mmCIF file of C-alpha atoms in Angstrom:
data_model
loop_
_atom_site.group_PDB
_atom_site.id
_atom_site.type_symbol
_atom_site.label_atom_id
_atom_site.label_comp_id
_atom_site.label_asym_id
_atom_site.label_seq_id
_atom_site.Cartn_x
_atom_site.Cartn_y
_atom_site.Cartn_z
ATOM 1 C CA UNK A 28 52.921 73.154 -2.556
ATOM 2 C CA UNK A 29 54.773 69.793 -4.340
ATOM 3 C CA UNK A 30 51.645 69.025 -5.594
ATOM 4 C CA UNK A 31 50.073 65.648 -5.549
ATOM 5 C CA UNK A 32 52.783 62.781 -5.272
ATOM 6 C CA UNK A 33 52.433 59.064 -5.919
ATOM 7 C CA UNK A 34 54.599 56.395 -4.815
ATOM 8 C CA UNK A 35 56.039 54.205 -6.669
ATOM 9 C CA UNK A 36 55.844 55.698 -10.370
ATOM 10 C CA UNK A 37 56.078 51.985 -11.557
ATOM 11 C CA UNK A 38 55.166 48.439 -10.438
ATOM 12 C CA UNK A 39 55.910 45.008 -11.762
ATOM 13 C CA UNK A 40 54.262 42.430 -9.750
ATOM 14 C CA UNK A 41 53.805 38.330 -10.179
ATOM 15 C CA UNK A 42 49.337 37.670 -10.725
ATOM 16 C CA UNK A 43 48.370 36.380 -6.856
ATOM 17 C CA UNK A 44 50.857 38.621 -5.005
ATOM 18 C CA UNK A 45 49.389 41.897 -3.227
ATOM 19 C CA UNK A 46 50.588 45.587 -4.274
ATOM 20 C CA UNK A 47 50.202 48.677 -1.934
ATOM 21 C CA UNK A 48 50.596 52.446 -3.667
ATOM 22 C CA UNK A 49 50.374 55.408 -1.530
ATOM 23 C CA UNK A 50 49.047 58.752 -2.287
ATOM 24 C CA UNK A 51 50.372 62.268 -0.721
ATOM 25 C CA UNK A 52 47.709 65.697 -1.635
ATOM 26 C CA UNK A 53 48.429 68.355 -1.593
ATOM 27 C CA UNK A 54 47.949 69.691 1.863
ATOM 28 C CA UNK A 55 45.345 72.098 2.172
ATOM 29 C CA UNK A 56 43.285 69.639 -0.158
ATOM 30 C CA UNK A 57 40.128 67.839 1.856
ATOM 31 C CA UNK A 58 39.256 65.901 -0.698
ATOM 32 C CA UNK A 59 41.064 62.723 -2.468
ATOM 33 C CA UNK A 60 40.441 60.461 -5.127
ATOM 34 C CA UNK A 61 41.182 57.612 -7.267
ATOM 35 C CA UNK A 62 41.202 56.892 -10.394
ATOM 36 C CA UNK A 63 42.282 53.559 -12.953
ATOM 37 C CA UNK A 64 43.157 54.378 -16.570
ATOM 38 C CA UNK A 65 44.089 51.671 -19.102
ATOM 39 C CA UNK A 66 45.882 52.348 -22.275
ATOM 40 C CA UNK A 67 43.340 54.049 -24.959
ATOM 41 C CA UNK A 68 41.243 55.455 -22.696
ATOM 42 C CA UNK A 69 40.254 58.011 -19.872
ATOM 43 C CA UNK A 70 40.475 57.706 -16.570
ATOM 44 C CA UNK A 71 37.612 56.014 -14.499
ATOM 45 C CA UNK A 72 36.687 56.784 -10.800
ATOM 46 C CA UNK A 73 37.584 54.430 -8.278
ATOM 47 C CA UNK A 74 36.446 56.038 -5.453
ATOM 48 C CA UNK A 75 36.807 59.279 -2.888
ATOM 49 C CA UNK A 76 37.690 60.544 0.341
ATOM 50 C CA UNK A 77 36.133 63.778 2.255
ATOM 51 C CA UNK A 78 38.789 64.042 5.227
ATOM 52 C CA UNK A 79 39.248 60.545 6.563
ATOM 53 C CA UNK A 80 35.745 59.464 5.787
ATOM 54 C CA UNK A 81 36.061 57.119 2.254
ATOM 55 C CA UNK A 82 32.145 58.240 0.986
ATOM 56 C CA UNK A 83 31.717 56.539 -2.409
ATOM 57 C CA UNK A 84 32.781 53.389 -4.281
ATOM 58 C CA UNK A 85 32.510 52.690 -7.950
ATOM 59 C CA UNK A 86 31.699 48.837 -8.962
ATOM 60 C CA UNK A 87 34.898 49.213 -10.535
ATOM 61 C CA UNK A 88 36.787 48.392 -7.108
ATOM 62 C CA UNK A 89 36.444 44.829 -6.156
ATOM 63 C CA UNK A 90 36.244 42.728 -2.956
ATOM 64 C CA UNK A 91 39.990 42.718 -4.127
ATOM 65 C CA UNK A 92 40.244 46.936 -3.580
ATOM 66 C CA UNK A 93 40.777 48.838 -0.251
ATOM 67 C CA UNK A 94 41.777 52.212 -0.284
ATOM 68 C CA UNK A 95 42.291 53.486 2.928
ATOM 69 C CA UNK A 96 43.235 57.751 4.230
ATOM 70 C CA UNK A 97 43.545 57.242 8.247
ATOM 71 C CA UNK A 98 44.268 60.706 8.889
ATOM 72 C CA UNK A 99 43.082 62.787 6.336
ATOM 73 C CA UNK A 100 46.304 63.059 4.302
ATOM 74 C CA UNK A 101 47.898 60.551 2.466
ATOM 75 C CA UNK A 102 45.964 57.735 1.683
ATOM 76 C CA UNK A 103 47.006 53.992 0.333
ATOM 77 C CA UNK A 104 44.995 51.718 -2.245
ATOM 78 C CA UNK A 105 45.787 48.146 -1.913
ATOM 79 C CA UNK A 106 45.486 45.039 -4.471
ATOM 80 C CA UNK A 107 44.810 41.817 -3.390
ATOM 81 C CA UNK A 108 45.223 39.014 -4.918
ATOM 82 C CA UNK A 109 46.421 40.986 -8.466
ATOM 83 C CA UNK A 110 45.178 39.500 -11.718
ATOM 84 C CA UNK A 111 46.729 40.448 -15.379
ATOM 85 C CA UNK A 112 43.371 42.400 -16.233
ATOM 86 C CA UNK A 113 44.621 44.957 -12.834
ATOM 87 C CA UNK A 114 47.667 46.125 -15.110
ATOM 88 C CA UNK A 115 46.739 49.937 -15.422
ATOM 89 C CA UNK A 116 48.190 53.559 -14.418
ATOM 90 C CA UNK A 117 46.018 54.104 -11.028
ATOM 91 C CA UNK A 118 45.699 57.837 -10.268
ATOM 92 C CA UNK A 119 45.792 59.994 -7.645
ATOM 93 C CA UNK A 120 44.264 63.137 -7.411
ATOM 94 C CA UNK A 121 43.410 66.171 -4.434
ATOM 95 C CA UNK A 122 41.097 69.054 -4.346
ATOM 96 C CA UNK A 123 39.640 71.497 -2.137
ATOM 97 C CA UNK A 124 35.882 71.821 -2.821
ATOM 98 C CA UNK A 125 34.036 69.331 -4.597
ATOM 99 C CA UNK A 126 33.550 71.301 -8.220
ATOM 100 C CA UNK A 127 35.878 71.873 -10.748
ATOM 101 C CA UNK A 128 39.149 70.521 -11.703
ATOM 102 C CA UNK A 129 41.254 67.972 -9.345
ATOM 103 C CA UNK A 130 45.184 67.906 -9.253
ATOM 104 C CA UNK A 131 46.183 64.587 -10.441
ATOM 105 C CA UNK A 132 49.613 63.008 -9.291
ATOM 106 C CA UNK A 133 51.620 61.257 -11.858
ATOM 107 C CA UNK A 134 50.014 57.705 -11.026
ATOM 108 C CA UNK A 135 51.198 54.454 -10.557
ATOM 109 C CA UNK A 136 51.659 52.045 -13.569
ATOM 110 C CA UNK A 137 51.194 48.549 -12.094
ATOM 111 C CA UNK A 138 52.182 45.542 -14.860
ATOM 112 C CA UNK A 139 50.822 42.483 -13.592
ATOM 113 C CA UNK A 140 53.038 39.372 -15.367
ATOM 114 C CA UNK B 1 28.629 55.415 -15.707
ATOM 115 C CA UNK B 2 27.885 58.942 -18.157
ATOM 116 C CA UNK B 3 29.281 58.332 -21.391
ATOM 117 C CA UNK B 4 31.245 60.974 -23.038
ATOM 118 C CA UNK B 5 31.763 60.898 -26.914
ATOM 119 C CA UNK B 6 35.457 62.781 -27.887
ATOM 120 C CA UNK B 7 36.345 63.381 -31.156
ATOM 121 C CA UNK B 8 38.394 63.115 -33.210
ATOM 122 C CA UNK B 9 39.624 60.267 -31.606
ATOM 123 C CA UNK B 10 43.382 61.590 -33.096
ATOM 124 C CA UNK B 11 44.662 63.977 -35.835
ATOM 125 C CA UNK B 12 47.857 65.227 -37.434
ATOM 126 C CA UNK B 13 48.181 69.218 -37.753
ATOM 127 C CA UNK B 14 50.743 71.007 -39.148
ATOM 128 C CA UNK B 15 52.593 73.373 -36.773
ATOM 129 C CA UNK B 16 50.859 76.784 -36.668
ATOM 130 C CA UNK B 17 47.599 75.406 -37.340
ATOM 131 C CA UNK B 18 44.558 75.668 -35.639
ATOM 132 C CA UNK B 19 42.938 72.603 -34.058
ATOM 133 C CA UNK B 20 39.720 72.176 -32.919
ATOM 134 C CA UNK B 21 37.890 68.795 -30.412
ATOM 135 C CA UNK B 22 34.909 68.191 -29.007
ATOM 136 C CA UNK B 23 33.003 66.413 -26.391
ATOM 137 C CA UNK B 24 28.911 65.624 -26.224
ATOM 138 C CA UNK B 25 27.497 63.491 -23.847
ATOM 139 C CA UNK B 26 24.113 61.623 -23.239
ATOM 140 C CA UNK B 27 23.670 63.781 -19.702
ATOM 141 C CA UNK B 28 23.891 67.423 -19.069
ATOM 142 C CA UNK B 29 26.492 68.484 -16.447
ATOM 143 C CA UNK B 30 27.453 71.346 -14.761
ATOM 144 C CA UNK B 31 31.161 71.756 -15.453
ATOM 145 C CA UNK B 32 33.300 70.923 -18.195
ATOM 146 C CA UNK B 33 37.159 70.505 -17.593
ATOM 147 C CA UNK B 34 39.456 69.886 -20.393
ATOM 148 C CA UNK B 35 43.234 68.380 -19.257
ATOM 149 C CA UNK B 36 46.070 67.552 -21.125
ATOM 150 C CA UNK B 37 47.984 64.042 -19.891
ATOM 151 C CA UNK B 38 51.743 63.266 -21.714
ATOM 152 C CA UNK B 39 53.521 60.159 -21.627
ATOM 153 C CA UNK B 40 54.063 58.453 -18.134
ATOM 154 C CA UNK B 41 52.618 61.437 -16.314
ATOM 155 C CA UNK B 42 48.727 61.979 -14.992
ATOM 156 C CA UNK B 43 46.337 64.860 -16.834
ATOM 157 C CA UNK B 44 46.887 68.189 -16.412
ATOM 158 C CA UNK B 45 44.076 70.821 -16.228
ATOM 159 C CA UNK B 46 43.919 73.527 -18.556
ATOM 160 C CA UNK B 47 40.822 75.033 -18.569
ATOM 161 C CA UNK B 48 37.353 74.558 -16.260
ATOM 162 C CA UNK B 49 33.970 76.114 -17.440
ATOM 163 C CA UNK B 50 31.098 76.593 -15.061
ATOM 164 C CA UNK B 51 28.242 77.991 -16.731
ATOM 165 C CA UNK B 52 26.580 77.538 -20.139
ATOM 166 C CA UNK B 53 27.855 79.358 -23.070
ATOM 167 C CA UNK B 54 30.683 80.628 -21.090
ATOM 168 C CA UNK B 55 33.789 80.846 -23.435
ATOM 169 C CA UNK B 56 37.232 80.462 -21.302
ATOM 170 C CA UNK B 57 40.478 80.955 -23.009
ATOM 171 C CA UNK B 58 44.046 80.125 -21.750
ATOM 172 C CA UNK B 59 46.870 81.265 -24.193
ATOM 173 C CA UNK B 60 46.390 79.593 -27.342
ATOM 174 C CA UNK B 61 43.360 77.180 -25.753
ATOM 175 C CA UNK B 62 39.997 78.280 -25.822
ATOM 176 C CA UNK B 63 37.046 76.577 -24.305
ATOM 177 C CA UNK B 64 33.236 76.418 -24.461
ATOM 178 C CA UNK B 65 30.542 74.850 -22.856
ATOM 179 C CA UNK B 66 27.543 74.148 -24.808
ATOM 180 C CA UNK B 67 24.614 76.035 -24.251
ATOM 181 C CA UNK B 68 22.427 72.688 -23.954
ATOM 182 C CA UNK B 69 25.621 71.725 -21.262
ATOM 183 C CA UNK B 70 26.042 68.611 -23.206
ATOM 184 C CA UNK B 71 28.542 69.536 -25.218
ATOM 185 C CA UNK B 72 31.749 71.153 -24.859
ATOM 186 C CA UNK B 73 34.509 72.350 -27.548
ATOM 187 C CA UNK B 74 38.376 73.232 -27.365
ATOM 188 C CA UNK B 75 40.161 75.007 -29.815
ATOM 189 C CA UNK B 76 44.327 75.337 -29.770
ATOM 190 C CA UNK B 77 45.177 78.087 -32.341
ATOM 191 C CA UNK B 78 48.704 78.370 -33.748
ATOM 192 C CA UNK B 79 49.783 74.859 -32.390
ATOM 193 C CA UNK B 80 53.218 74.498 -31.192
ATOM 194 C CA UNK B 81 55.155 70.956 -30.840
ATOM 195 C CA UNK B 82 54.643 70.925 -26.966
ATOM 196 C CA UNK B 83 50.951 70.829 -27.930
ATOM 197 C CA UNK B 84 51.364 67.135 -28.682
ATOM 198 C CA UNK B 85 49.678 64.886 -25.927
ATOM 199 C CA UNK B 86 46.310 63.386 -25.156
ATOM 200 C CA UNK B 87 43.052 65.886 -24.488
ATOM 201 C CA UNK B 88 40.839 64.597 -22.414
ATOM 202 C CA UNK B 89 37.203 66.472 -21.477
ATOM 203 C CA UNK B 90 35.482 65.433 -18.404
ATOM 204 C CA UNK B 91 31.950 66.338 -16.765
ATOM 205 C CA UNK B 92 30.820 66.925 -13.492
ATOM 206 C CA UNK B 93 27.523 66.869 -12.984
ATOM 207 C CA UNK B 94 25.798 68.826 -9.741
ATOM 208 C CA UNK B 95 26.297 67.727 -6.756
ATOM 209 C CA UNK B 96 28.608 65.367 -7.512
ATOM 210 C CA UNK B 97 32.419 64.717 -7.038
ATOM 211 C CA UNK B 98 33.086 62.218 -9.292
ATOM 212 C CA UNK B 99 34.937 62.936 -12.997
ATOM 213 C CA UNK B 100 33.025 60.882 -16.456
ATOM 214 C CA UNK B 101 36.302 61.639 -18.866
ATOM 215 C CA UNK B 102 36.055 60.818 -22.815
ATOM 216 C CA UNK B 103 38.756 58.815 -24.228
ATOM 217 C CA UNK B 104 40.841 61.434 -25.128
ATOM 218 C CA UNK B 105 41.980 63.101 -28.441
ATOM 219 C CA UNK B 106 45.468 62.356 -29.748
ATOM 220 C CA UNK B 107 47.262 65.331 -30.952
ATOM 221 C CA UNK B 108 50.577 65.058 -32.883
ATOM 222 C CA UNK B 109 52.385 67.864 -34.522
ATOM 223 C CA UNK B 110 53.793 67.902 -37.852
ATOM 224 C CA UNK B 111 57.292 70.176 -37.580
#
């Protein structure tokens, strides 16, 4: 068990171009989320996948968003189109059951210039 | 989405103090998770509580979750310089998946 990994740790990126982070659970773990914190304040759900099947997405995640998990592992979140307001850390996390506490990964701090 | 009210918002303790945070919210929920994020790296749980009243301790943390289940407190006795980071509580409600954090309590420790 690595625990959850995140890929990359850190991202610079020009506003307009597109940004892809990937996600590896832990591997027992059905279920995977995401989550966007910005600086100052907890982190706020994205959205969440049971298996392959993506079941819920917060307002948060614009026409912009697609997270994708095609085989029930790993799973990708893609930004189209980024815009200065998408700088955040954008977190991963795994668990097996819905209640109680997720593992988180170590995120992905995107700076959009 | 819930909001969760976490406070203080930061404090400076001297080391071997005793520190105390809480959490209330607007909606009752049926677990209360505290984590603990540093710099650069995502939150790490440290203690989950299930059921009303129940008091949880890990180490120097101990936990509890309000007996109306809108409130839960956290306590870190003797504090230590590796207790400096970010606390964050979060509520799940039932039946639900999804994490409503607070904005986190700043902790730094006076040597």
């Amino acid at each position: 068990d690595t625990g959850v990994s995140q890929d990359p740790r850190h991202k610079i990126t020009k506003r307009g171009q597109n940004v892809t982070f990937r996600c590896d659970p832990i591997s027992e773990h059905n279920r995977l989320y995401w989550y966007r914190q910005t600086l100052g304040q907890g982190p706020e759900f994205l959205t969440y996948f049971q298996n392959e099947a993506q079941l819920e997405k917060s307002r948060l995640l614009s026409d912009r968003f697609s997270a994708e998990r095609p085989k029930g592992s790993f799973s990708t979140l893609e930004i189209q189109r980024t815009e200065q307001g998408d700088s955040a850390m954008y977190l991963c996390a795994s668990s097996l059951g819905g209640r109680g506490g997720y593992t988180f990964g170590s995120g992905t701090r995107l700076t959009v210039v | 989405g819930q909001q969760l009210n976490q406070s203080p918002q930061s404090m400076f303790i001297q080391e071997g103090e005793d520190v105390s945070m809480n959490c209330t919210s607007s909606s009752i929920f049926n677990t209360w998770l505290w984590y603990k994020q540093e710099p650069g790296e995502g939150p790490v749980l440290l203690i989950a509580l299930y059921k009303a009243g129940e008091l949880t301790s890990n180490g120097r943390l101990t936990a509890q979750f309000g007996i109306t289940r809108k409130d839960s407190f956290l306590n870190i006795s003797a504090s230590i310089p590796s207790d400096v980071g970010i606390y964050f509580c979060a509520g799940q409600s039932r039946n639900d998946y999804k994490l409503s954090f607070g904005a986190g309590t700043t902790v730094t420790v006076r040597a």
